[in-house]
PDB file of C-alpha atoms and ligand atoms in Angstrom:
ATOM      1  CA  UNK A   8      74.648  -5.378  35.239  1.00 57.00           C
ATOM      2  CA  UNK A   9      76.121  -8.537  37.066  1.00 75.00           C
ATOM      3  CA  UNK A  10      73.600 -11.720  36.548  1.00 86.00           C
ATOM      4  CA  UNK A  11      74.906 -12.613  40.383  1.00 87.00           C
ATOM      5  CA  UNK A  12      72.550 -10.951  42.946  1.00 92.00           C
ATOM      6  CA  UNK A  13      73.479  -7.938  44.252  1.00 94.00           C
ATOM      7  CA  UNK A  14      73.379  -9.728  48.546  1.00 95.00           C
ATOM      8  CA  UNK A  15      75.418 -12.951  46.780  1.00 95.00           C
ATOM      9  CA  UNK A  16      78.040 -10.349  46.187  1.00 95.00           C
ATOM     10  CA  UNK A  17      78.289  -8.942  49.206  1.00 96.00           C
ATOM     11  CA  UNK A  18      78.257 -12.175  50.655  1.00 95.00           C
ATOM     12  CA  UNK A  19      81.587 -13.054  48.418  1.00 96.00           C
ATOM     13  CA  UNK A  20      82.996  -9.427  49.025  1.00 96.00           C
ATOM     14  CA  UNK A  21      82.458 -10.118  52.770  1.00 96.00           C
ATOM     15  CA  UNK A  22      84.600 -13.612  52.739  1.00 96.00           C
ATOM     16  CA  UNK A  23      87.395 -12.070  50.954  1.00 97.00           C
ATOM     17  CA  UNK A  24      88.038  -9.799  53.841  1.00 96.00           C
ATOM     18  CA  UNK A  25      88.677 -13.159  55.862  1.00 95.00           C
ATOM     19  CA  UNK A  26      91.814 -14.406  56.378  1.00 90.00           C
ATOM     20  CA  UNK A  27      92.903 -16.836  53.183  1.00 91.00           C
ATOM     21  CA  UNK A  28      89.706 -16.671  51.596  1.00 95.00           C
ATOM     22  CA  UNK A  29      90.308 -15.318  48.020  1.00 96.00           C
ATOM     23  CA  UNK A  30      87.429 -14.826  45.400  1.00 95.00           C
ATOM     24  CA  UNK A  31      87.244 -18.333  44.474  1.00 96.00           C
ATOM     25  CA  UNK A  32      86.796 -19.564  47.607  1.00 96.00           C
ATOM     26  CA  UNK A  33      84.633 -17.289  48.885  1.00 96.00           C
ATOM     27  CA  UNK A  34      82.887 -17.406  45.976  1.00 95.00           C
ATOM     28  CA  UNK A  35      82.243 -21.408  46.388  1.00 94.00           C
ATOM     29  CA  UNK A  36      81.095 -21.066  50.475  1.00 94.00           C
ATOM     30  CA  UNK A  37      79.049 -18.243  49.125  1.00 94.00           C
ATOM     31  CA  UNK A  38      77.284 -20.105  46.507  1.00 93.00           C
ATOM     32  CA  UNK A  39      76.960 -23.339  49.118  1.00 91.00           C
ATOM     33  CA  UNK A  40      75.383 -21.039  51.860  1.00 91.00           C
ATOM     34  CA  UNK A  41      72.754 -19.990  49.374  1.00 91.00           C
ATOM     35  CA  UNK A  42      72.354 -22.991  47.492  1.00 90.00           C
ATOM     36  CA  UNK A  43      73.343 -26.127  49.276  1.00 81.00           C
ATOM     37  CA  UNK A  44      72.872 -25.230  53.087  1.00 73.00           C
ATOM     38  CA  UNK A  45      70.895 -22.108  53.848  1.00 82.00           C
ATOM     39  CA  UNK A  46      70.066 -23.829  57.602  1.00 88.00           C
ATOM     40  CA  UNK A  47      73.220 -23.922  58.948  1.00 88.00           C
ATOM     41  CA  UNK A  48      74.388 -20.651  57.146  1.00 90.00           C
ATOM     42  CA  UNK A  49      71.850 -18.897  59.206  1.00 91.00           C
ATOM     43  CA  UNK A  50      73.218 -20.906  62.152  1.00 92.00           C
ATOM     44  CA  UNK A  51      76.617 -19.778  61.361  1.00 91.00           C
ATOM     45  CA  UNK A  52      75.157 -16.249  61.006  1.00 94.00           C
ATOM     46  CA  UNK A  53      73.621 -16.375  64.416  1.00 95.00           C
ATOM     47  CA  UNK A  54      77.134 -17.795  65.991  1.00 96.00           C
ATOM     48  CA  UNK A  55      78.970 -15.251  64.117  1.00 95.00           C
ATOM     49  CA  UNK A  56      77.080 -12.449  65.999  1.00 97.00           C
ATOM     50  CA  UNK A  57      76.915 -14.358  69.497  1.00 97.00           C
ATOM     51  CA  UNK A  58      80.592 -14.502  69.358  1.00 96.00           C
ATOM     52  CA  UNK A  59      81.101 -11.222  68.482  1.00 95.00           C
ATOM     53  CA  UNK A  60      78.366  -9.971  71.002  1.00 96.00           C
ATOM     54  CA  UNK A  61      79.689 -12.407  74.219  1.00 96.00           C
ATOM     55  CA  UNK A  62      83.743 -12.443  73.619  1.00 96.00           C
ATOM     56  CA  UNK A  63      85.892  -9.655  75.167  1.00 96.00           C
ATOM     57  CA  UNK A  64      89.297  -9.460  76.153  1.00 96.00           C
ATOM     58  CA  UNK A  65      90.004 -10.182  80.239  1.00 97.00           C
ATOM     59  CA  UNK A  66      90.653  -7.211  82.085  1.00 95.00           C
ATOM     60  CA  UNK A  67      93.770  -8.505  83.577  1.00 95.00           C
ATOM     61  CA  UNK A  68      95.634 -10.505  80.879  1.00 96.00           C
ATOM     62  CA  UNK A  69      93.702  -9.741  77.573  1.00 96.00           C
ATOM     63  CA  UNK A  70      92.779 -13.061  76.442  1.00 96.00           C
ATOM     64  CA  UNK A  71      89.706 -14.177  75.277  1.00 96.00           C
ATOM     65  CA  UNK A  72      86.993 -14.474  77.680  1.00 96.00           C
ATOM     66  CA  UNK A  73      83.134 -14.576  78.308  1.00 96.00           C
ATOM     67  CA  UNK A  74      83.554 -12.408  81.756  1.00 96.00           C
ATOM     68  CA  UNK A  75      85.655  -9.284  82.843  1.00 96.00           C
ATOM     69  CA  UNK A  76      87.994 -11.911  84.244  1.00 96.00           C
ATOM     70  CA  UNK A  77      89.185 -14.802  81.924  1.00 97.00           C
ATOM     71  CA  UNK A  78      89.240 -18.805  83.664  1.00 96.00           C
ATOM     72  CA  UNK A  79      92.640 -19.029  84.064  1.00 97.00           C
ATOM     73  CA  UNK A  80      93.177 -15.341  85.621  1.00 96.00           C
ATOM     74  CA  UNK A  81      90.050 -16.143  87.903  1.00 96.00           C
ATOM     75  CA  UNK A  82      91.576 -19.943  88.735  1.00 96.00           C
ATOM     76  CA  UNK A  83      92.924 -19.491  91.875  1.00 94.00           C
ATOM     77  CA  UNK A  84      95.426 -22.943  91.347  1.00 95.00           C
ATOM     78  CA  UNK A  85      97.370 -21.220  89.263  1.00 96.00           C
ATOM     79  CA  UNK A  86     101.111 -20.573  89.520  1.00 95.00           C
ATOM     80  CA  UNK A  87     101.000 -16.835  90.534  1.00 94.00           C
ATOM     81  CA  UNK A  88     104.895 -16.127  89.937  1.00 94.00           C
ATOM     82  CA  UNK A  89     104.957 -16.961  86.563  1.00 96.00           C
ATOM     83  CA  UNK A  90     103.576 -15.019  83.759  1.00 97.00           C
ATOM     84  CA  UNK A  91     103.955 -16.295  79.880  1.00 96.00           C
ATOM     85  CA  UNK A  92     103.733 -13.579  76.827  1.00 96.00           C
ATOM     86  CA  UNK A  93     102.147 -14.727  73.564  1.00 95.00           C
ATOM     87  CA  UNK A  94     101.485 -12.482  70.850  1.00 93.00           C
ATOM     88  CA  UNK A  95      98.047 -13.786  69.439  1.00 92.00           C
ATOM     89  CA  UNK A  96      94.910 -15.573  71.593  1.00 93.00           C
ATOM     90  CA  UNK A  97      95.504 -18.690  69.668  1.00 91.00           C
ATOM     91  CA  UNK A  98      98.868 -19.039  71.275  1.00 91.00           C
ATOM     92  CA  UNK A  99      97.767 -19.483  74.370  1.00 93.00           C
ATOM     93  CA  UNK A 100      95.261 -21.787  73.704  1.00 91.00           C
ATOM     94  CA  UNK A 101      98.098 -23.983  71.702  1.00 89.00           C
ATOM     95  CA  UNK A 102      99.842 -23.511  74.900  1.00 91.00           C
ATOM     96  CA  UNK A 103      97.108 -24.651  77.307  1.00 92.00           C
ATOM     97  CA  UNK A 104      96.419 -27.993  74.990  1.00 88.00           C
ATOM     98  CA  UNK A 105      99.886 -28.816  74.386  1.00 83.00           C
ATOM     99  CA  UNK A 106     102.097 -28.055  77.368  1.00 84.00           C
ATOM    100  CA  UNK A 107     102.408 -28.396  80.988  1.00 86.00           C
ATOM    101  CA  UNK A 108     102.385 -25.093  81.640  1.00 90.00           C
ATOM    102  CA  UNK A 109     100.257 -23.704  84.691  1.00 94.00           C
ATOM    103  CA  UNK A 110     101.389 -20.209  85.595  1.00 96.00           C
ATOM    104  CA  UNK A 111      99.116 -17.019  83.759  1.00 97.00           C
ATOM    105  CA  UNK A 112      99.431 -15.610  80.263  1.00 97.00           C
ATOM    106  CA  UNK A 113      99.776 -11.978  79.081  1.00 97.00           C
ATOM    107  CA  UNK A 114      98.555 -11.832  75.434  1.00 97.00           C
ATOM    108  CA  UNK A 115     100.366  -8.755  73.619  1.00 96.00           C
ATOM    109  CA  UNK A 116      98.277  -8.844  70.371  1.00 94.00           C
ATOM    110  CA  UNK A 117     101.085  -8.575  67.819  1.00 92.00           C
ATOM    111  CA  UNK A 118     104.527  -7.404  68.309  1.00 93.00           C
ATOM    112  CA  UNK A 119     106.549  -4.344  68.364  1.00 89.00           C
ATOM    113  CA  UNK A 120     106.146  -3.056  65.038  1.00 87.00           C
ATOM    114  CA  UNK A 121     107.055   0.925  65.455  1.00 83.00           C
ATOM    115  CA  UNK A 122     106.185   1.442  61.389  1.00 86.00           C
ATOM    116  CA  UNK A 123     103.080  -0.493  61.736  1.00 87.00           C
ATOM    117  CA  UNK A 124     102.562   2.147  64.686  1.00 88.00           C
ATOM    118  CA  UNK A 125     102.359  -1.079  67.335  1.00 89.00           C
ATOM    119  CA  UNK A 126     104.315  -0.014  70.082  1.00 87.00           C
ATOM    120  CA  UNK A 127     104.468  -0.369  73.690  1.00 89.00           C
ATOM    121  CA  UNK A 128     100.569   1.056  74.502  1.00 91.00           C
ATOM    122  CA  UNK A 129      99.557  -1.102  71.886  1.00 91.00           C
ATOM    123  CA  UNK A 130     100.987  -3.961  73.630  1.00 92.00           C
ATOM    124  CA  UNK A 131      99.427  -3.185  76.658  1.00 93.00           C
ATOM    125  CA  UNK A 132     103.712  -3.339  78.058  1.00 93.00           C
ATOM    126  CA  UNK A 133     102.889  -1.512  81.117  1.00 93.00           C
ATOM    127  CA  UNK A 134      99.849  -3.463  82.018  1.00 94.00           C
ATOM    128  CA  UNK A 135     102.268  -6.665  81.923  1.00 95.00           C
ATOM    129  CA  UNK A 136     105.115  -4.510  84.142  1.00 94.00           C
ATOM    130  CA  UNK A 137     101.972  -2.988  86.505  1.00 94.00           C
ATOM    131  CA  UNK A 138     100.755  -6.787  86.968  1.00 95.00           C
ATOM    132  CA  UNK A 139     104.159  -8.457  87.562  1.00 94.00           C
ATOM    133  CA  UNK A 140     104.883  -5.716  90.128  1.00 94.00           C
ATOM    134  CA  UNK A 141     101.587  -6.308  91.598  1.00 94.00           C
ATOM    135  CA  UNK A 142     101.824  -9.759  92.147  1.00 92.00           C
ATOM    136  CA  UNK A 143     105.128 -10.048  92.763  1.00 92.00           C
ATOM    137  CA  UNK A 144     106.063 -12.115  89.964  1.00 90.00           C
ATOM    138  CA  UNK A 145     109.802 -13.574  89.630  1.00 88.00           C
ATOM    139  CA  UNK A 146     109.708 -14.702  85.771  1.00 93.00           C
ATOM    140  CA  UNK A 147     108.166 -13.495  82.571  1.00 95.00           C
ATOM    141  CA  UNK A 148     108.656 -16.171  79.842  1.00 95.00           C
ATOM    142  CA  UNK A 149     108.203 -14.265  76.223  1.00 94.00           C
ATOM    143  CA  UNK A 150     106.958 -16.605  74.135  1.00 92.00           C
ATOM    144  CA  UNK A 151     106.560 -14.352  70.905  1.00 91.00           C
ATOM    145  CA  UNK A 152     107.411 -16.126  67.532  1.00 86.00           C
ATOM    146  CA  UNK A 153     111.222 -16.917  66.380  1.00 83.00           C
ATOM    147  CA  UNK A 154     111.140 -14.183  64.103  1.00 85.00           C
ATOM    148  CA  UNK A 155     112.720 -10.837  63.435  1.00 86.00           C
ATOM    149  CA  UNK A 156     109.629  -8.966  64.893  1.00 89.00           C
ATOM    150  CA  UNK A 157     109.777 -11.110  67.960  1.00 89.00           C
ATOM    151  CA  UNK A 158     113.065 -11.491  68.705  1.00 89.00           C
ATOM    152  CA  UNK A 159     112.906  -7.423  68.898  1.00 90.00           C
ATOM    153  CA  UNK A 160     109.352  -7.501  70.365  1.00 92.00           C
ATOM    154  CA  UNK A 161     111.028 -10.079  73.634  1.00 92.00           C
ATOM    155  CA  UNK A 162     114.456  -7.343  74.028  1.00 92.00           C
ATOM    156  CA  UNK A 163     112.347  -4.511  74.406  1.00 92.00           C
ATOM    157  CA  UNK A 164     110.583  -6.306  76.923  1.00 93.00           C
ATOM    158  CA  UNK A 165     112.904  -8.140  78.870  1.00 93.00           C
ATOM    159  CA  UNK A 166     114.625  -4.641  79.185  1.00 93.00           C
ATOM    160  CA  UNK A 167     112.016  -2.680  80.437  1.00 92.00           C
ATOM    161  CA  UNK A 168     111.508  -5.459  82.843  1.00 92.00           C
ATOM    162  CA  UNK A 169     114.823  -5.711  84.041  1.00 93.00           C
ATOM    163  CA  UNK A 170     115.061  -1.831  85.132  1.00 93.00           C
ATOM    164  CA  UNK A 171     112.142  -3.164  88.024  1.00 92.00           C
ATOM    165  CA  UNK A 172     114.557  -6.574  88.576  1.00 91.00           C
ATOM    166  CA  UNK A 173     112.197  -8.904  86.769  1.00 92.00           C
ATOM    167  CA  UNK A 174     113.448 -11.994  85.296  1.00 93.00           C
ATOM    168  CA  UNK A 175     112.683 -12.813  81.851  1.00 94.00           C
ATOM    169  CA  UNK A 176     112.783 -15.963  79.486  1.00 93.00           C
ATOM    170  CA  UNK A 177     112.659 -17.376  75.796  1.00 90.00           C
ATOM    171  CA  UNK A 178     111.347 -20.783  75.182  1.00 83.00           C
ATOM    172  CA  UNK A 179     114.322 -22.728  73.941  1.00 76.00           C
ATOM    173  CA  UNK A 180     114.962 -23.233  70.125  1.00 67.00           C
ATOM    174  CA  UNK A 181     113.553 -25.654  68.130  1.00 63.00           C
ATOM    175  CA  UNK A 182     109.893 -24.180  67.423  1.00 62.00           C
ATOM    176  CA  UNK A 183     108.800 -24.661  63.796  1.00 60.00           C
ATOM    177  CA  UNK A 184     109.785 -22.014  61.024  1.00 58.00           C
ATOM    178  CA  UNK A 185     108.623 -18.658  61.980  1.00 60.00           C
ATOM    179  CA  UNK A 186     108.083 -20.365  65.265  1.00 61.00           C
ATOM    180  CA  UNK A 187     104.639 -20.140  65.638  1.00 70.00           C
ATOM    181  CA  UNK A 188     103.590 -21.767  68.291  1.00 74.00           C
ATOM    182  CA  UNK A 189     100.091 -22.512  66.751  1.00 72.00           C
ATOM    183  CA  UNK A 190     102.007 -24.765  64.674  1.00 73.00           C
ATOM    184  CA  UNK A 191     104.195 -26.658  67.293  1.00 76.00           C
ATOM    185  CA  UNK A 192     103.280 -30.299  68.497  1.00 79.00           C
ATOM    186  CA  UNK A 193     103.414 -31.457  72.426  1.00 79.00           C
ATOM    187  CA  UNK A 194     106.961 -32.732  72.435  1.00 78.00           C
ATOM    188  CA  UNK A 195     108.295 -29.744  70.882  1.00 80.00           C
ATOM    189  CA  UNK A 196     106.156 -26.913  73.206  1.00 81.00           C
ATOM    190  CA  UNK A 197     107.003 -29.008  76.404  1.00 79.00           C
ATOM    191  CA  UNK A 198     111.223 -29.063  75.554  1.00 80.00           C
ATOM    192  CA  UNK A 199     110.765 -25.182  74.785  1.00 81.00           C
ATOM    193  CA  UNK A 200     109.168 -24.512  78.008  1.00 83.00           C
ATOM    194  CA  UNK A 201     111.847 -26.729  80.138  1.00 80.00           C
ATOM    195  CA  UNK A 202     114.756 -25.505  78.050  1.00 78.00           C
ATOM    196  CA  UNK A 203     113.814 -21.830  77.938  1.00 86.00           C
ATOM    197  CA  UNK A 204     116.399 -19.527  78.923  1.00 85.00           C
ATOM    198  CA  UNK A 205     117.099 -15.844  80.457  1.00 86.00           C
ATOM    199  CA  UNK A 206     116.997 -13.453  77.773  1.00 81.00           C
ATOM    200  CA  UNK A 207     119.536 -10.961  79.844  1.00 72.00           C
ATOM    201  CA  UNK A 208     121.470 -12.846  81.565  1.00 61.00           C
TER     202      UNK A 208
HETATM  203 ZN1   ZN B  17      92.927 -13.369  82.009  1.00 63.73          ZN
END
């Protein structure tokens, strides 16, 4: 029989299933939420479930959002022609605190990835085409990563989107390795936005 408790180590099997938490670290927050800190673990607790309880995905571009419609789909200031593709929520966010940018976002949630069985329902494609139709949009900008994945994840797109003449975009080069754009400073987001360019020309 393990001398740990049996709740510490389900505590420690739960981290692990976190992104880059391993044993040992889990282990160590574990032990500290116990041992060192058990007020603000149970705050953390509490957060953990508000979050979970309050965030959905907006009904219109499937970000993040407290309310059927997310802040910047509900902001009517926004440039309504213009619609940027990210593949992750984080993106977007990088995007709102780094760039310029002002149009609206369509977050995919991963990219085309047929093996993986992430395809074009899974990333909610025809919701993007139905919405640019809709509000008559004249450029897409697909913003997924510089990668293999992406680059195939931004044809597929820009091709469907070009049978209905809509124009579509790739930030310009020069986006970290693996070009995510989590990773990418203000310098480097703002030339990729002014020197992106048609993906079909
Ligand atoms: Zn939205």
């Amino acid at each position: 029989m393990s001398a740990i408790p049996r709740s510490l180590l389900q505590l420690i099997n739960d981290l692990t299933q976190l992104p880059s938490i391993g044993e040992k670290s889990a282990t160590r927050l574990a032990y500290h939420m116990v041992t060192q800190n058990s007020d603000s673990a149970k705050t953390l607790a509490q957060s953990i479930i508000k979050a979970c309880n309050e965030v959905t995905l907006c009904s219109d571009c499937f970000a993040l959002s407290e309310s059927k419609q997310c802040s910047i789909c509900s902001n009517t200031a926004r440039d309504r022609k213009i619609i940027c593709a990210v593949e992750k929520p984080i993106d977007l966010f990088a995007i709102e605190k780094l760039s310029e940018y002002k149009g609206l976002y369509h977050v995919l949630h991963g990219v085309w990835s047929p093996l993986k069985g992430i395809g074009r329902a899974e990333l909610r494609i025809d919701q993007l085409l139905k919405r640019a139709l809709d509000i008559n949009c004249c450029e897409i900008i697909i913003a997924t990563s510089v990668t293999v994945d992406g680059d195939a994840t931004a044809l597929y797109i820009s091709k469907l989107l070009a049978e209905h003449g809509i124009k579509t975009s790739r930030l310009a080069q020069g986006m970290p390795k693996g070009g995510e754009l989590e990773y990418a400073d203000e310098l480097t987001l703002s030339r990729a936005f002014s020197g992106r360019r048609p993906i079909i020309a």
